[in-house]
Short mmCIF file of C-alpha atoms in Angstrom, two decimals:
data_model
loop_
_atom_site.label_atom_id
_atom_site.label_comp_id
_atom_site.label_asym_id
_atom_site.label_seq_id
_atom_site.Cartn_x
_atom_site.Cartn_y
_atom_site.Cartn_z
CA UNK W 60 0.00 0.00 0.00
CA UNK W 61 1.27 3.46 -0.89
CA UNK W 62 2.29 5.67 2.00
CA UNK W 63 -0.57 8.14 2.66
CA UNK W 64 0.16 11.71 1.67
CA UNK W 65 -1.28 13.14 4.89
CA UNK W 66 -0.99 12.09 8.54
CA UNK W 67 -3.82 14.05 10.14
CA UNK W 68 -6.85 15.28 8.21
CA UNK W 69 -10.09 17.13 8.81
CA UNK W 70 -12.96 15.71 6.75
CA UNK W 71 -15.87 18.11 6.21
CA UNK W 72 -19.08 16.42 5.09
CA UNK W 73 -22.17 18.40 4.17
CA UNK W 74 -25.42 17.36 5.79
CA UNK W 75 -27.03 17.20 2.36
CA UNK W 76 -24.48 14.60 1.27
CA UNK W 77 -25.58 12.30 4.10
CA UNK W 78 -29.19 12.58 2.92
CA UNK W 79 -28.30 11.00 -0.44
CA UNK W 80 -30.98 11.20 -3.10
CA UNK W 81 -33.65 11.81 -0.47
CA UNK W 82 -32.28 15.34 0.08
CA UNK W 83 -33.60 15.29 3.66
CA UNK W 84 -32.83 13.24 6.73
CA UNK W 85 -30.31 10.41 6.69
CA UNK W 86 -29.50 7.81 4.05
CA UNK W 87 -27.88 5.00 6.02
CA UNK W 88 -26.55 3.30 2.90
CA UNK W 89 -24.60 6.46 2.08
CA UNK W 90 -23.45 6.78 5.68
CA UNK W 91 -22.37 3.14 5.71
CA UNK W 92 -20.18 3.65 2.66
CA UNK W 93 -18.64 6.76 4.19
CA UNK W 94 -18.00 4.88 7.43
CA UNK W 95 -16.30 2.03 5.53
CA UNK W 96 -13.92 4.50 3.94
CA UNK W 97 -13.18 6.29 7.23
CA UNK W 98 -12.44 2.88 8.77
CA UNK W 99 -9.97 2.18 5.94
CA UNK W 100 -8.31 5.55 6.52
CA UNK W 101 -7.84 4.74 10.22
CA UNK W 102 -6.37 1.35 9.23
CA UNK W 103 -3.88 3.24 7.05
CA UNK W 104 -2.68 5.05 10.17
CA UNK W 105 -4.33 8.36 9.33
CA UNK W 106 -5.75 10.46 12.15
CA UNK W 107 -9.25 11.60 11.18
CA UNK W 108 -11.31 14.49 12.50
CA UNK W 109 -14.77 15.05 11.03
CA UNK W 110 -17.10 18.05 10.85
CA UNK W 111 -20.62 17.46 9.56
CA UNK W 112 -23.08 20.11 8.42
CA UNK W 113 -26.76 20.13 9.31
CA UNK W 114 -28.44 21.16 6.07
CA UNK W 115 -30.24 17.82 5.70
CA UNK W 116 -32.35 18.85 8.70
CA UNK W 117 -32.07 22.60 9.15
CA UNK W 118 -29.96 25.38 7.64
CA UNK W 119 -30.30 28.38 9.92
CA UNK W 120 -29.78 31.33 7.58
CA UNK W 121 -31.86 29.73 4.81
CA UNK W 122 -34.66 27.94 6.64
CA UNK W 123 -35.18 30.51 9.37
CA UNK W 124 -35.00 33.68 7.28
CA UNK W 125 -38.07 35.82 7.73
CA UNK W 126 -39.59 33.47 10.30
CA UNK W 127 -37.10 32.96 13.15
CA UNK W 128 -34.54 35.36 14.58
CA UNK W 129 -31.14 34.62 13.02
CA UNK W 130 -29.31 33.76 16.24
CA UNK W 131 -31.95 31.23 17.29
CA UNK W 132 -32.16 29.80 13.76
CA UNK W 133 -28.39 29.27 13.75
CA UNK W 134 -28.52 27.54 17.12
CA UNK W 135 -31.16 25.20 15.68
CA UNK W 136 -28.72 24.44 12.88
CA UNK W 137 -26.04 23.58 15.44
CA UNK W 138 -28.41 21.06 17.02
CA UNK W 139 -29.04 19.58 13.58
CA UNK W 140 -25.30 18.97 13.21
CA UNK W 141 -25.29 17.25 16.61
CA UNK W 142 -27.93 14.78 15.38
CA UNK W 143 -25.81 14.03 12.31
CA UNK W 144 -22.70 13.55 14.45
CA UNK W 145 -24.47 11.11 16.76
CA UNK W 146 -25.82 9.12 13.82
CA UNK W 147 -22.43 9.00 12.09
CA UNK W 148 -20.75 7.95 15.33
CA UNK W 149 -23.20 5.08 15.74
CA UNK W 150 -22.66 3.84 12.18
CA UNK W 151 -18.88 3.96 12.70
CA UNK W 152 -19.10 2.13 16.02
CA UNK W 153 -21.19 -0.63 14.42
CA UNK W 154 -18.24 -1.14 12.08
CA UNK W 155 -15.76 -1.40 14.94
CA UNK W 156 -14.33 2.13 14.70
CA UNK W 157 -13.42 3.84 17.97
CA UNK W 158 -15.05 7.27 17.85
CA UNK W 159 -15.70 10.29 20.06
CA UNK W 160 -18.18 13.12 19.53
CA UNK W 161 -17.27 16.57 20.81
CA UNK W 162 -19.66 19.51 20.60
CA UNK W 163 -19.13 23.26 20.80
CA UNK W 164 -22.42 23.54 22.69
CA UNK W 165 -22.47 21.61 25.94
CA UNK W 166 -24.70 18.55 25.60
CA UNK W 167 -22.90 16.47 28.19
CA UNK W 168 -25.49 13.68 28.24
CA UNK W 169 -24.67 12.70 24.63
CA UNK W 170 -21.25 14.15 23.78
CA UNK W 171 -18.02 15.47 25.25
CA UNK W 172 -17.56 19.23 25.32
CA UNK W 173 -15.00 20.35 22.76
CA UNK W 174 -11.57 20.46 24.40
CA UNK W 175 -8.66 20.78 21.99
CA UNK W 176 -6.10 18.84 24.04
CA UNK W 177 -8.55 15.98 24.56
CA UNK W 178 -9.41 15.92 20.86
CA UNK W 179 -5.73 15.70 19.91
CA UNK W 180 -5.20 12.90 22.42
CA UNK W 181 -8.11 10.95 20.95
CA UNK W 182 -6.61 11.35 17.47
CA UNK W 183 -3.21 10.19 18.68
CA UNK W 184 -4.87 7.06 20.07
CA UNK W 185 -6.39 6.28 16.67
CA UNK W 186 -9.91 7.42 17.50
CA UNK W 187 -12.05 9.29 15.01
CA UNK W 188 -13.21 12.60 16.50
CA UNK W 189 -16.46 14.09 15.21
CA UNK W 190 -16.90 17.78 15.97
CA UNK W 191 -20.49 19.00 16.28
CA UNK W 192 -22.39 22.27 16.74
CA UNK W 193 -20.10 24.33 14.52
CA UNK W 194 -18.05 26.84 16.48
CA UNK W 195 -20.87 27.29 19.00
CA UNK W 196 -21.65 30.81 17.80
CA UNK W 197 -24.26 32.10 15.34
CA UNK W 198 -23.23 33.73 12.04
CA UNK W 199 -20.44 31.18 11.50
CA UNK W 200 -20.89 28.28 9.08
CA UNK W 201 -19.82 24.68 9.56
CA UNK W 202 -17.25 25.34 6.81
CA UNK W 203 -15.68 27.91 9.12
CA UNK W 204 -15.93 25.40 11.97
CA UNK W 205 -14.09 22.84 9.84
CA UNK W 206 -11.24 25.24 9.14
CA UNK W 207 -11.06 26.33 12.77
CA UNK W 208 -10.92 22.75 14.06
CA UNK W 209 -8.37 21.86 11.38
CA UNK W 210 -6.16 24.73 12.54
CA UNK W 211 -6.58 23.83 16.20
CA UNK W 212 -5.71 20.15 15.79
CA UNK W 213 -2.89 20.82 13.30
CA UNK W 214 -4.48 19.02 10.35
CA UNK W 215 -2.40 18.66 7.20
CA UNK W 216 -5.37 19.21 4.89
CA UNK W 217 -9.11 19.85 4.87
CA UNK W 218 -11.03 17.32 2.79
CA UNK W 219 -14.17 19.12 1.64
CA UNK W 220 -16.60 16.39 0.54
CA UNK W 221 -19.47 17.95 -1.39
CA UNK W 222 -22.16 17.12 -3.93
CA UNK W 223 -19.93 18.56 -6.68
CA UNK W 224 -16.62 17.12 -7.90
CA UNK W 225 -14.46 20.22 -7.61
CA UNK W 226 -14.28 23.98 -8.05
CA UNK W 227 -15.64 25.49 -11.26
CA UNK W 228 -15.46 28.99 -12.72
CA UNK W 229 -19.27 29.13 -12.55
CA UNK W 230 -22.14 26.90 -11.51
CA UNK W 231 -21.96 23.71 -13.66
CA UNK W 232 -25.61 23.01 -12.88
CA UNK W 233 -26.53 26.23 -14.68
CA UNK W 234 -23.78 26.38 -17.30
CA UNK W 235 -22.76 23.31 -19.29
CA UNK W 236 -19.57 25.12 -20.34
CA UNK W 237 -18.33 25.61 -16.78
CA UNK W 238 -14.61 24.92 -16.44
CA UNK W 239 -13.25 22.89 -13.54
CA UNK W 240 -9.97 23.87 -11.87
CA UNK W 241 -7.38 21.26 -10.90
CA UNK W 242 -5.81 23.82 -8.54
CA UNK W 243 -6.66 27.36 -7.52
CA UNK W 244 -5.36 29.84 -4.95
CA UNK W 245 -7.28 31.17 -1.96
CA UNK W 246 -6.93 34.69 -3.38
CA UNK W 247 -8.50 33.64 -6.67
CA UNK W 248 -11.41 31.96 -4.89
CA UNK W 249 -12.07 35.14 -2.92
CA UNK W 250 -11.58 37.42 -5.93
CA UNK W 251 -13.96 35.41 -8.13
CA UNK W 252 -16.40 34.83 -5.25
CA UNK W 253 -16.46 31.14 -6.05
CA UNK W 254 -18.78 29.00 -3.91
CA UNK W 255 -16.13 26.74 -2.42
CA UNK W 256 -16.66 27.81 1.18
CA UNK W 257 -17.91 31.06 2.59
CA UNK W 258 -15.39 33.91 2.57
CA UNK W 259 -14.72 33.65 6.32
CA UNK W 260 -13.74 29.98 6.01
CA UNK W 261 -11.60 30.64 2.93
CA UNK W 262 -9.77 33.53 4.60
CA UNK W 263 -9.18 31.46 7.74
CA UNK W 264 -7.70 28.57 5.75
CA UNK W 265 -5.51 31.03 3.83
CA UNK W 266 -4.27 32.75 7.01
CA UNK W 267 -3.39 29.36 8.55
CA UNK W 268 -1.88 27.91 5.34
CA UNK W 269 -4.16 24.86 5.32
CA UNK W 270 -4.84 23.42 1.84
CA UNK W 271 -8.43 22.52 1.03
CA UNK W 272 -9.22 19.62 -1.30
CA UNK W 273 -12.70 19.81 -2.80
CA UNK W 274 -14.17 16.61 -4.26
CA UNK W 275 -17.41 14.69 -4.67
CA UNK W 276 -18.69 12.41 -1.92
CA UNK W 277 -20.88 10.54 -4.41
CA UNK W 278 -18.06 7.99 -4.50
CA UNK W 279 -16.87 7.92 -0.86
CA UNK W 280 -13.70 6.07 -1.91
CA UNK W 281 -12.53 9.44 -3.23
CA UNK W 282 -11.49 10.10 0.37
CA UNK W 283 -8.92 7.28 0.21
CA UNK W 284 -7.81 8.37 -3.27
CA UNK W 285 -7.20 11.87 -1.95
CA UNK W 286 -5.18 10.60 0.97
CA UNK W 287 -3.02 8.52 -1.36
CA UNK W 288 -2.23 11.64 -3.37
CA UNK W 289 -4.25 10.72 -6.46
CA UNK W 290 -5.46 13.64 -8.56
CA UNK W 291 -9.11 14.17 -7.78
CA UNK W 292 -11.23 17.27 -7.32
CA UNK W 293 -9.65 20.68 -6.88
CA UNK W 294 -6.93 21.71 -4.45
CA UNK W 295 -7.21 25.22 -3.01
CA UNK W 296 -3.84 26.41 -1.71
CA UNK W 297 -1.29 29.20 -1.69
CA UNK W 298 0.22 30.41 -4.94
#
């Protein structure tokens, strides 16, 4: 087996990706395939942290707009991520993976509070750590949470698993002539206002020099391919 390119990674999975073709709730077949791949990554000796979005249940700024005050709507979104984290942890545990859930909001009955040193220790012991509830503050996305946790734990790369297979110069769903980038700089993403992550997350990854690899989760094995250094998706990095 080829030596993995990265030692410690932060995998960001959108909530929508876990819903599969249902677009709402949880698709346990999809989650099972993702768990199989995470288990293989751990077997390769890679330390894996995971951040999961909550859009398959509730997206604060979108679902609450005009009906619920933004701060409360965002807190509801954080709770949605906690449900996803608990479900993903259970699927992983059924497959024999040692996993811990840590949340930015204190929900001590179901998860550990986020403590950086404890998270790093779990990773060093080969446990998968799933980080829930974003950063614990409204107005910050789970993409920003993924970059923040990646910086805190010293991750080598952020694996951004989405419903699209990379970064394009425009929306490929709306323009059949959209061009996909193999590599692009943080500055270019910000300048072009490309929908890779929100601008806060992109700036944070740029300031902390953490590369972001964007690829499609439709084939979860892309995670292993990325860790082996195969060319998939789009890498966002410094010039």
